[in-house]
mmCIF file of C-alpha atoms in Angstrom:
data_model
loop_
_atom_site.group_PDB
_atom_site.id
_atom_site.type_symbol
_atom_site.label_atom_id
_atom_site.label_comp_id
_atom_site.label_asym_id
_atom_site.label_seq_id
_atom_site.Cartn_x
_atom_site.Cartn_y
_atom_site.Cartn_z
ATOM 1 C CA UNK A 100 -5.193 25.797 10.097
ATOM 2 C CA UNK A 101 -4.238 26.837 6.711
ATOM 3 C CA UNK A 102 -0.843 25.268 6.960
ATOM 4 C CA UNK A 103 -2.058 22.127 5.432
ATOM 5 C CA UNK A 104 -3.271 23.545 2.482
ATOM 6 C CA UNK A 105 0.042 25.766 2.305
ATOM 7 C CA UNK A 106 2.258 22.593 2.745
ATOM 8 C CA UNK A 107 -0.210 20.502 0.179
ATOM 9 C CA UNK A 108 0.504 23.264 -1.993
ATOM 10 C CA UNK A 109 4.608 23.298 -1.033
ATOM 11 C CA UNK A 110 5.021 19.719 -1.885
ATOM 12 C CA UNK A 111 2.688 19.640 -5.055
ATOM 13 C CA UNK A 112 5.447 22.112 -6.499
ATOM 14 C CA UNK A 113 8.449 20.066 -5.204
ATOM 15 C CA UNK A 114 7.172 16.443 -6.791
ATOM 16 C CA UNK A 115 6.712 18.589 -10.022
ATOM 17 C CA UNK A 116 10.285 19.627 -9.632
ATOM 18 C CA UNK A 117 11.952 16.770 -8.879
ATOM 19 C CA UNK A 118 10.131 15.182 -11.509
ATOM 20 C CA UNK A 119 11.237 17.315 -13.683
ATOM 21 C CA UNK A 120 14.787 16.869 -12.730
ATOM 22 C CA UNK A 121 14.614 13.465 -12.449
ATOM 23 C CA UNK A 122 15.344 13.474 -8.541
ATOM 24 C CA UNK A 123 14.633 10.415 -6.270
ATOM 25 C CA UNK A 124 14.961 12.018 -2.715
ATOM 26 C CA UNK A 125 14.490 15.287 -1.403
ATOM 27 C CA UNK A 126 16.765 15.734 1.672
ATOM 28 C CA UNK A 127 16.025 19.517 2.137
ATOM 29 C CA UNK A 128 13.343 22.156 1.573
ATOM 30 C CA UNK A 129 14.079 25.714 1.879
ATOM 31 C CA UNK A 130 11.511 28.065 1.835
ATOM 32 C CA UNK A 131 10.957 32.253 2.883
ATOM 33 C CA UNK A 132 8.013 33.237 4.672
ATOM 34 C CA UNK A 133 7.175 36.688 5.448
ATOM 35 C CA UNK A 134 6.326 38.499 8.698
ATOM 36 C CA UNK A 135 2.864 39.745 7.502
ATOM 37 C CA UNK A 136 2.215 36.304 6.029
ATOM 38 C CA UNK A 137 -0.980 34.470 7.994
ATOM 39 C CA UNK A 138 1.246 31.422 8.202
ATOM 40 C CA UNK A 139 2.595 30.256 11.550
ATOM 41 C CA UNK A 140 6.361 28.474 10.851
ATOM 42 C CA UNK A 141 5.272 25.624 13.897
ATOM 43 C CA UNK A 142 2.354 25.010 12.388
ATOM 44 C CA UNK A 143 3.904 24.651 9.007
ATOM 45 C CA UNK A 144 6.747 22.568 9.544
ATOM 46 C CA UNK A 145 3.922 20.245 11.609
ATOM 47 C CA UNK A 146 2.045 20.022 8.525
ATOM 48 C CA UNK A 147 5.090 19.494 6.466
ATOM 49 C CA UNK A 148 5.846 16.445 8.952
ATOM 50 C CA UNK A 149 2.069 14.847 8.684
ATOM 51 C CA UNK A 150 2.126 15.722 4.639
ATOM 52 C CA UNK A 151 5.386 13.824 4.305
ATOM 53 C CA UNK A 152 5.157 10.517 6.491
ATOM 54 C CA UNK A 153 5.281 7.405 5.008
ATOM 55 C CA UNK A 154 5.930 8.859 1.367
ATOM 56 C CA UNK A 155 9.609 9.026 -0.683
ATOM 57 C CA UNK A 156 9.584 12.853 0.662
ATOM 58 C CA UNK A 157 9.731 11.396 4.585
ATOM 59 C CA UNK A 158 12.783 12.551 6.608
ATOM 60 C CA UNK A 159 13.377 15.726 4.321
ATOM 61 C CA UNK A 160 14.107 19.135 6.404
ATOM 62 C CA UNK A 161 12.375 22.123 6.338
ATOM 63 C CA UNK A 162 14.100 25.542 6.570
ATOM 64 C CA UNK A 163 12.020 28.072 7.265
ATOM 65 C CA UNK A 164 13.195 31.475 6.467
ATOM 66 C CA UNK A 165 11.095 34.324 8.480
ATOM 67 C CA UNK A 166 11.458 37.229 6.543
ATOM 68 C CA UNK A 167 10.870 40.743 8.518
ATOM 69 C CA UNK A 168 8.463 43.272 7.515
ATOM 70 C CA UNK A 169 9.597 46.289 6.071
ATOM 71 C CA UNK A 170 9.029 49.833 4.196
ATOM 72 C CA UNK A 171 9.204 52.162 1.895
ATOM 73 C CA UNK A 172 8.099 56.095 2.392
ATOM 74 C CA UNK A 173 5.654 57.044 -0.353
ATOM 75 C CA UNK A 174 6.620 60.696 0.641
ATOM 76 C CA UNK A 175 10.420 61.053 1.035
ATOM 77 C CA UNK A 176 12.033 57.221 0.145
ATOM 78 C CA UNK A 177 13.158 56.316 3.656
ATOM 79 C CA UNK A 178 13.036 52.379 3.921
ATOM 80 C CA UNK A 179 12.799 51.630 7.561
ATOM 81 C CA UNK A 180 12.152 48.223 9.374
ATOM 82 C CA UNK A 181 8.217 47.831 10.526
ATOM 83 C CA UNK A 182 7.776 46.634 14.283
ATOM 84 C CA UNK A 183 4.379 46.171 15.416
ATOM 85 C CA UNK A 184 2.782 45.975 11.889
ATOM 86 C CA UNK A 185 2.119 49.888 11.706
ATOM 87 C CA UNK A 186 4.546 51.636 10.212
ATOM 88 C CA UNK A 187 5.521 55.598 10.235
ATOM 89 C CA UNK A 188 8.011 57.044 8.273
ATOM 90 C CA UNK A 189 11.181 57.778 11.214
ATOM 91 C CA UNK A 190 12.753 60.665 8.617
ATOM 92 C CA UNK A 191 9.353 62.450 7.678
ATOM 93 C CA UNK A 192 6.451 60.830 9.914
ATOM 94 C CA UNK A 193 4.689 59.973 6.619
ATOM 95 C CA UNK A 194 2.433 57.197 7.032
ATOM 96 C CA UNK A 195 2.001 56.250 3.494
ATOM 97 C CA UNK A 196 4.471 53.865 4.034
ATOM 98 C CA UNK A 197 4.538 50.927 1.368
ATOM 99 C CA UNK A 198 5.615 47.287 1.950
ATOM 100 C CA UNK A 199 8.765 45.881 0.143
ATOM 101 C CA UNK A 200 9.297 43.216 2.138
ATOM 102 C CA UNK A 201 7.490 40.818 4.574
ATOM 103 C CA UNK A 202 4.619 39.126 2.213
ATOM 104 C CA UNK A 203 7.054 36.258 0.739
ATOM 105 C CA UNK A 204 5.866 32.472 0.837
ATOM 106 C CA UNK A 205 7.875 31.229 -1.656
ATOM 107 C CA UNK A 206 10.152 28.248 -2.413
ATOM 108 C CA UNK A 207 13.754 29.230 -2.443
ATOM 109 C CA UNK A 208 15.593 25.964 -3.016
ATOM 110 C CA UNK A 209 15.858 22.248 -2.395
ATOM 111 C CA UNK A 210 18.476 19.383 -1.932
ATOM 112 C CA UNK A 211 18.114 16.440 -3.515
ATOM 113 C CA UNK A 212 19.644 12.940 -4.921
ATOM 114 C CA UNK A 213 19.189 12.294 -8.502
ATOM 115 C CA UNK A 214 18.751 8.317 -9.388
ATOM 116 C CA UNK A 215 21.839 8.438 -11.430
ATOM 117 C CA UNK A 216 23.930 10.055 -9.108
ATOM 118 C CA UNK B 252 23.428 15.539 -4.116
ATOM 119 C CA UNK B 253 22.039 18.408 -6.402
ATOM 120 C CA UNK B 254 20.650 21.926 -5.202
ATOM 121 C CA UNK B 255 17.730 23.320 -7.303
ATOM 122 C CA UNK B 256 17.397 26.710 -6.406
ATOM 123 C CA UNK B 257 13.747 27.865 -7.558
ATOM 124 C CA UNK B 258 12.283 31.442 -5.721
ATOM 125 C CA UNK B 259 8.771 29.861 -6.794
ATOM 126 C CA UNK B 260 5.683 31.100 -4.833
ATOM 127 C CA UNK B 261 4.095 28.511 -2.891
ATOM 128 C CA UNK B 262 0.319 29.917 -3.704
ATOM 129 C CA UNK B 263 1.405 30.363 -7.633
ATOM 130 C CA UNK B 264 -1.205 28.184 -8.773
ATOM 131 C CA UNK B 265 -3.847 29.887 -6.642
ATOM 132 C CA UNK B 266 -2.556 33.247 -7.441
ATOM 133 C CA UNK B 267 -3.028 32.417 -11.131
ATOM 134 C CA UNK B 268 -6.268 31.389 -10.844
ATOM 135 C CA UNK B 269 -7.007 34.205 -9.319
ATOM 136 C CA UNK B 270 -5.990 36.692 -11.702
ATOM 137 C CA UNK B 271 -8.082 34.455 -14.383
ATOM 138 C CA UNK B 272 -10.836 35.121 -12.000
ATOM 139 C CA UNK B 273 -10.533 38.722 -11.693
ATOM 140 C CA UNK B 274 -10.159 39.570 -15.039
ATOM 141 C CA UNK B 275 -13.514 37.088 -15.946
ATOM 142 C CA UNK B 276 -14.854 38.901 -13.865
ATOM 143 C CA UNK B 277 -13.931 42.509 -15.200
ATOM 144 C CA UNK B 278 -14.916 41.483 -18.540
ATOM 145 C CA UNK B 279 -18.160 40.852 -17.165
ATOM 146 C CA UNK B 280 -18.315 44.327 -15.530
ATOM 147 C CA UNK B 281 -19.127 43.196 -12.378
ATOM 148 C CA UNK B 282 -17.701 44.299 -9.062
ATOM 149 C CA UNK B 283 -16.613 41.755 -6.753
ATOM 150 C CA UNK B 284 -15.951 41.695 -2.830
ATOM 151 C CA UNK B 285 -14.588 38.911 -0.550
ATOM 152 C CA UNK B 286 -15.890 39.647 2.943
ATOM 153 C CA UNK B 287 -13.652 38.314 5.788
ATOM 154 C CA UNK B 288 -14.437 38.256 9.435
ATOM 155 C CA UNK B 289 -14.337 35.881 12.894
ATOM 156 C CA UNK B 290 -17.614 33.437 13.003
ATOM 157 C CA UNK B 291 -20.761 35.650 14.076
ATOM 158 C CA UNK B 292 -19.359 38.675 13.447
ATOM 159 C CA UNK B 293 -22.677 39.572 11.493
ATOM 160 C CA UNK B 294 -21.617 38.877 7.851
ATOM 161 C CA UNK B 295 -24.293 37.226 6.084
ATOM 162 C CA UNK B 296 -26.929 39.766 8.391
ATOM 163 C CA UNK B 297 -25.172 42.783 6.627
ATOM 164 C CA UNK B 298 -25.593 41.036 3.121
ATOM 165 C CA UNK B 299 -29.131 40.152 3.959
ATOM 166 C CA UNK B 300 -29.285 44.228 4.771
ATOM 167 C CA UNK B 301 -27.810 45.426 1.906
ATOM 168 C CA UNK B 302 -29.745 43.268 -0.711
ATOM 169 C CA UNK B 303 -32.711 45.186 0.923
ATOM 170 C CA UNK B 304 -31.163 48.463 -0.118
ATOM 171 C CA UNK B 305 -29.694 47.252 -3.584
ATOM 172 C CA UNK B 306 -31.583 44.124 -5.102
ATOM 173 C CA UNK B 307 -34.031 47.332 -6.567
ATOM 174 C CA UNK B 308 -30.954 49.246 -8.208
ATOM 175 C CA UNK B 309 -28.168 46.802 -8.581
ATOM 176 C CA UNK B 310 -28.152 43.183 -9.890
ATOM 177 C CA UNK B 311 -26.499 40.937 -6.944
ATOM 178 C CA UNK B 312 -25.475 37.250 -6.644
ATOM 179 C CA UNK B 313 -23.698 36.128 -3.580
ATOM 180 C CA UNK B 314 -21.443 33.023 -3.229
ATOM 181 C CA UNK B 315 -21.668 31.901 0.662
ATOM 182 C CA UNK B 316 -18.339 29.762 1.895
ATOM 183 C CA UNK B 317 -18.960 27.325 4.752
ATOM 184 C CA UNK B 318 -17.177 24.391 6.098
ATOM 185 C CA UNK B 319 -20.762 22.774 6.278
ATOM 186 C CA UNK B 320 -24.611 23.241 5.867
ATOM 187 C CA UNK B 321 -26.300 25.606 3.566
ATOM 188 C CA UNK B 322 -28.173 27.266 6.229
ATOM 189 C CA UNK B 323 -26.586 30.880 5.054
ATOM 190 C CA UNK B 324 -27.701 30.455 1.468
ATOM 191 C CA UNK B 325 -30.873 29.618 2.418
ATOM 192 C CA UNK B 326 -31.166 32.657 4.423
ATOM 193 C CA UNK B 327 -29.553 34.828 1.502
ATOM 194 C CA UNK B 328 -32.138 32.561 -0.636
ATOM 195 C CA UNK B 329 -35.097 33.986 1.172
ATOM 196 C CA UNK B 330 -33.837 37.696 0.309
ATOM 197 C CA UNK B 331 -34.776 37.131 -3.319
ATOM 198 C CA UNK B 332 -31.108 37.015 -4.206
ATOM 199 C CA UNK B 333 -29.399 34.562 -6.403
ATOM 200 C CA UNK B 334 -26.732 32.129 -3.818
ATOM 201 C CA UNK B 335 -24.650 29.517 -4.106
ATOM 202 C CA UNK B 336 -23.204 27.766 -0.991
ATOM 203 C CA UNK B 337 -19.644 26.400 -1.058
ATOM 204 C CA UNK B 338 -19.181 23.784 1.273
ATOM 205 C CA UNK B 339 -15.044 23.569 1.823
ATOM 206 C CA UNK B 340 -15.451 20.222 4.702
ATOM 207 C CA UNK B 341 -12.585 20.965 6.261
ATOM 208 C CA UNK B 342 -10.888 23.901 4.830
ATOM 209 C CA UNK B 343 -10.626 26.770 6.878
ATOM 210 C CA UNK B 344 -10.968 28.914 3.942
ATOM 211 C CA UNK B 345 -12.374 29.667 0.225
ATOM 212 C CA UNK B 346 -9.658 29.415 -2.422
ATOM 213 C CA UNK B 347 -9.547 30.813 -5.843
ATOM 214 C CA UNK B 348 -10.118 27.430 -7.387
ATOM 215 C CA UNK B 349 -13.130 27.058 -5.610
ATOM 216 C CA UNK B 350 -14.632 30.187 -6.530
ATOM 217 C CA UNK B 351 -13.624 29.719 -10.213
ATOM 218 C CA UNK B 352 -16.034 26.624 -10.321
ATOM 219 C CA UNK B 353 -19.035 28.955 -9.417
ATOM 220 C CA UNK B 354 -18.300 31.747 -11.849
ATOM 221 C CA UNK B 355 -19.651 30.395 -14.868
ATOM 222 C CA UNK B 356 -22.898 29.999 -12.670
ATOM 223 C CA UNK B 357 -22.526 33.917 -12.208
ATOM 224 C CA UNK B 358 -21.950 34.837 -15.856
ATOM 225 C CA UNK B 359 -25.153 32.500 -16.193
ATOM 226 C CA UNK B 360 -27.567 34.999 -14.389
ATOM 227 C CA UNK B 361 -29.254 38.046 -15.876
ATOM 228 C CA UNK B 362 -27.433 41.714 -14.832
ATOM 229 C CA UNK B 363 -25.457 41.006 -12.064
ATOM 230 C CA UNK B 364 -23.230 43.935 -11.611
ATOM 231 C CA UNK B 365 -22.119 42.896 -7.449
ATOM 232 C CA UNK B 366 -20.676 39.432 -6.341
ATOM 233 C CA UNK B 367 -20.404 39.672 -2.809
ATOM 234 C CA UNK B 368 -18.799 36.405 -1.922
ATOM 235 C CA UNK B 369 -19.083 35.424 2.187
ATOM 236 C CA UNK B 370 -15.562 33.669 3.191
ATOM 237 C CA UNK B 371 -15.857 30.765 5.991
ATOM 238 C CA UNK B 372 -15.546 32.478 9.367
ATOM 239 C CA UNK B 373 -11.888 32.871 9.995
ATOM 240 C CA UNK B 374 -9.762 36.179 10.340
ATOM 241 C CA UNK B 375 -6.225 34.112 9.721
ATOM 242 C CA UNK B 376 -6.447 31.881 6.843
ATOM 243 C CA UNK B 377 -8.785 33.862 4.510
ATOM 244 C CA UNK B 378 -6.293 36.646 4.146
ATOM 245 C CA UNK B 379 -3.734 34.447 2.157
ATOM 246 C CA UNK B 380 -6.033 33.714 -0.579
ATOM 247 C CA UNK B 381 -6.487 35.890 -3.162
ATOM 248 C CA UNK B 382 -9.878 34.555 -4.804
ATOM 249 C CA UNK B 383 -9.756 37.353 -7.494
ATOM 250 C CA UNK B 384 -12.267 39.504 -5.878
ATOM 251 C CA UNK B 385 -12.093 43.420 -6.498
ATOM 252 C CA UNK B 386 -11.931 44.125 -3.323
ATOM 253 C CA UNK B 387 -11.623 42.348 0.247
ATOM 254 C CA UNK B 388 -13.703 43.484 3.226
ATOM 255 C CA UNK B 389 -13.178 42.897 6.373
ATOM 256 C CA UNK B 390 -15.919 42.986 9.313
ATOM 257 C CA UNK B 391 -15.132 43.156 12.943
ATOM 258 C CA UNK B 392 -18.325 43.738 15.537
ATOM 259 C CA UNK B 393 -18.002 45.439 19.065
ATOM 260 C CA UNK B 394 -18.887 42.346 20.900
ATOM 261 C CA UNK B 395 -14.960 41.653 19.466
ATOM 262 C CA UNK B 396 -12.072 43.532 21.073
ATOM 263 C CA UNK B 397 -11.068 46.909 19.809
ATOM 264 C CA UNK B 398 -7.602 45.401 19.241
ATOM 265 C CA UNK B 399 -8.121 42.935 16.814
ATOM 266 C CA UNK B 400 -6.616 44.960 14.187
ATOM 267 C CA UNK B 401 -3.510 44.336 15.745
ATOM 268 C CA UNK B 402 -3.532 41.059 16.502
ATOM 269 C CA UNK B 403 -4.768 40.236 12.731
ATOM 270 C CA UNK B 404 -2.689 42.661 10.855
ATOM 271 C CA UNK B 405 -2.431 40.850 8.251
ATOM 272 C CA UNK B 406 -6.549 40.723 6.866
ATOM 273 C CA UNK B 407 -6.259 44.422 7.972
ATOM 274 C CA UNK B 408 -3.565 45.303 5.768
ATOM 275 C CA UNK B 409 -4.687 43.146 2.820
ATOM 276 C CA UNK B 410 -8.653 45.050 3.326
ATOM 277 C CA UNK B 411 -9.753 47.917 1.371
ATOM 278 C CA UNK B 412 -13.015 48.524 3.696
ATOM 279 C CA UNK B 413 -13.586 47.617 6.995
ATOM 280 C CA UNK B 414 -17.051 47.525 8.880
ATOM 281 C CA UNK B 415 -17.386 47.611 12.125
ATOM 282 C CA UNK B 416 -20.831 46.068 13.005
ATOM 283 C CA UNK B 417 -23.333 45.813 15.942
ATOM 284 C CA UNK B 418 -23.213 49.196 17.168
ATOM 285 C CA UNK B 419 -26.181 49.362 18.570
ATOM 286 C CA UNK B 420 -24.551 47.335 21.726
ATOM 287 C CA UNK B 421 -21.680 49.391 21.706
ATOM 288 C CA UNK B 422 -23.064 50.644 25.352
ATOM 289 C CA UNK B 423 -22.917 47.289 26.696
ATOM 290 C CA UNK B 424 -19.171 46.483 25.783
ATOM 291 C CA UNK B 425 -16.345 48.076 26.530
ATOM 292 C CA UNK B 426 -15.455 48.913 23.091
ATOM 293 C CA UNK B 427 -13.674 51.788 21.659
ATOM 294 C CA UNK B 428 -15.277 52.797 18.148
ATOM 295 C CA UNK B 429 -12.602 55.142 17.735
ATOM 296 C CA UNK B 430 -9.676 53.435 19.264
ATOM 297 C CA UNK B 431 -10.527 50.478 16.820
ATOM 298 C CA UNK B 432 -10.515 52.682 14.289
ATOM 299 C CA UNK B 433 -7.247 53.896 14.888
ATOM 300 C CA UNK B 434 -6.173 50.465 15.268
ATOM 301 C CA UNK B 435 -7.160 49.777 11.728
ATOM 302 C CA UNK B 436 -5.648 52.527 10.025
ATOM 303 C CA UNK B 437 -2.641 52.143 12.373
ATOM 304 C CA UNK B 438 -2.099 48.777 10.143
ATOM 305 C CA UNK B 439 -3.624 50.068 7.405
ATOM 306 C CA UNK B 440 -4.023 53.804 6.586
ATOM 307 C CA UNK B 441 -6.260 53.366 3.198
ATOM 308 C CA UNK B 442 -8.694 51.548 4.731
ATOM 309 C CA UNK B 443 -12.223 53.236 4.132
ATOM 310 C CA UNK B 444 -14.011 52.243 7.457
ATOM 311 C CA UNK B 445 -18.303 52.158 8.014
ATOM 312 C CA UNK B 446 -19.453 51.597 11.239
ATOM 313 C CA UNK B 447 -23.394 50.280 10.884
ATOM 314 C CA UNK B 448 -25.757 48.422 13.240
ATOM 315 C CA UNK B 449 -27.903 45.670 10.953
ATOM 316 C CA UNK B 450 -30.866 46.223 14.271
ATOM 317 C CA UNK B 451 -30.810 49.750 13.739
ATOM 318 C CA UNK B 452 -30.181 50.836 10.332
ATOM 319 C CA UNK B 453 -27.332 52.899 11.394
ATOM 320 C CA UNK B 454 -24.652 53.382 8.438
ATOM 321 C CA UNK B 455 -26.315 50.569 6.171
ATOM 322 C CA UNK B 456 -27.252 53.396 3.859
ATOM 323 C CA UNK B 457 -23.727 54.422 3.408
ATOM 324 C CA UNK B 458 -22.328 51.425 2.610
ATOM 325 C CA UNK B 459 -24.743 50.072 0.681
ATOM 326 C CA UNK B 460 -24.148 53.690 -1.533
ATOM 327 C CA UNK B 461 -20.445 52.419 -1.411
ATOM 328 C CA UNK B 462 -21.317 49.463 -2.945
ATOM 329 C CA UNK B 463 -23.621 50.865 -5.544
ATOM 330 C CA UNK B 464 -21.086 53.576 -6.745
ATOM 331 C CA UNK B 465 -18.419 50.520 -7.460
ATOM 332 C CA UNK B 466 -21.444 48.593 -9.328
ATOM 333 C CA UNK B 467 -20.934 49.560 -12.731
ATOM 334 C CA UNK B 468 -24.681 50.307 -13.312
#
């Protein structure tokens, strides 16, 4: 149940933010999280819900972004989507195959009232 | 209402410890492995095994993760191998933060060339956290099913070696050494895979000559 840590780690950056930009609430929380990640999205937004109640962040949504694995061919170039986490290349049945997309956990945006606004 | 638009990765501050780690570690010269597995796969066994090859030829320490007790270090105590136990409570995993606390304790010994660090039982959370190690490891046993591979890809994918364990009971399960094997390299075709029995010796030699040719001696 990594999730908590993940979401600890998820709101630790958005406090800094708004913070930073001098923001009072956070209304929404967008974030990408890849296919090949170890993160379940249920579990997160859970977590998200527990990390969040009874602080200013409470009531915020979370969209969660899954972001599908895909490929590269070492051998010829071909990018191709990955099902089934084993990938072969469909042009020259390399399997040096390289990931370029599918690992993300990252923050990609948030909403949020400023106290002057 | 205001829209911050960021593209910051969530594990940033872990991933930056880790790199401190890593190259601490490098400038050390010491060789570094994070081994990953399910609970009683046979982990700690194999590093009790292998310090019986290598204490002789290559300086070890070992840092053992555990949600409680000590009871592994003491085991890796009695090998005549320097240990120290991280206790995470109730994280499912080690993190690089955690390991960067025990490092200076490793640059404090005499000649280590090999950490082997023992992650908390887990084949999920583990794999997100890069702890700076060289090189992750993951271990699977035959009592396990010859699919896990695919229903962890993503340990398997992040793994550089993989060791299957417990051969020796191979005969009683109805594991597949080979179709495991495919199974890995299915998710993972670099993965440099040892099969090895800790009861009967088999393939312990080879990977603890692995081992021993990453040591810088």
């Amino acid at each position: 149940m990594h999730e908590l840590s993940i979401a600890r780690s998820m709101l630790d950056i958005v406090r800094e933010q708004m913070a930073r930009h001098g923001a009072e609430k956070l209304r929404s929380l967008k974030i990408r999280v890849g296919e090949m990640t170890a993160v379940e999205p249920q579990a997160l937004l859970f977590c998200f819900e527990a990390c969040t109640k009874d602080t200013p962040l409470e009531g915020a949504a979370l969209d969660i972004e899954v972001v599908p694995l895909a490929g590269r061919c070492e051998e010829c170039g071909t990018e191709m989507r990955i099902e089934g986490y084993s990938a072969q290349c469909p042009a020259c049945r390399s399997a040096s195959v390289e990931h370029i997309s599918g690992h993300e956990l990252a923050i990609v945006s948030m909403e949020v009232d400023k106290t002057d606004a | 209402m205001h829209d911050i638009a960021l593209d910051e990765k969530i594990l940033a501050k872990n991933d930056a410890l880790a790199r401190e780690n890593r190259e601490a570690l490098k400038r050390h010269g010491i060789f570094s492995i994070n081994m990953v597995s399910s609970p009683g796969s046979g982990k700690t066994t194999i590093i009790e095994k292998t310090a019986e090859r290598l204490r002789n030829r290559v300086g070890m320490a070992v840092i053992e993760g555990d949600m409680q007790t000590d009871l592994d270090a003491q085991r890796i105590a009695r090998c005549r191998i320097p240990v120290r136990q991280i206790t995470t409570g109730r994280a499912c995993h080690l993190d690089a933060h955690m390991v960067h606390h025990a490092l200076p304790w490793v640059f404090g010994l005499e000649n280590v060339r090999l950490l082997i660090i023992e992650n908390v039982g887990n084949m999920v959370c583990p794999a997100e956290y890069d702890l700076g190690e060289e090189m992750k490891v993951a271990v699977m046993s035959v009592t396990e099913g010859d699919d896990k591979p695919l229903k962890y890809p993503a340990l398997f994918h992040a793994a550089k070696a993989l060791l299957i364990n417990k051969t020796d009971l191979v005969r009683f399960t109805d594991f597949d050494l080979r179709r495991a094997e495919e199974n890995a390299l299915k998710v993972n075709p670099r993965l440099t895979v040892f099969t090895m029995s800790c009861t009967d010796g088999t393939g312990l030699g080879e990977w603890a000559a692995f081992l021993a040719a990453h040591s810088v001696q």
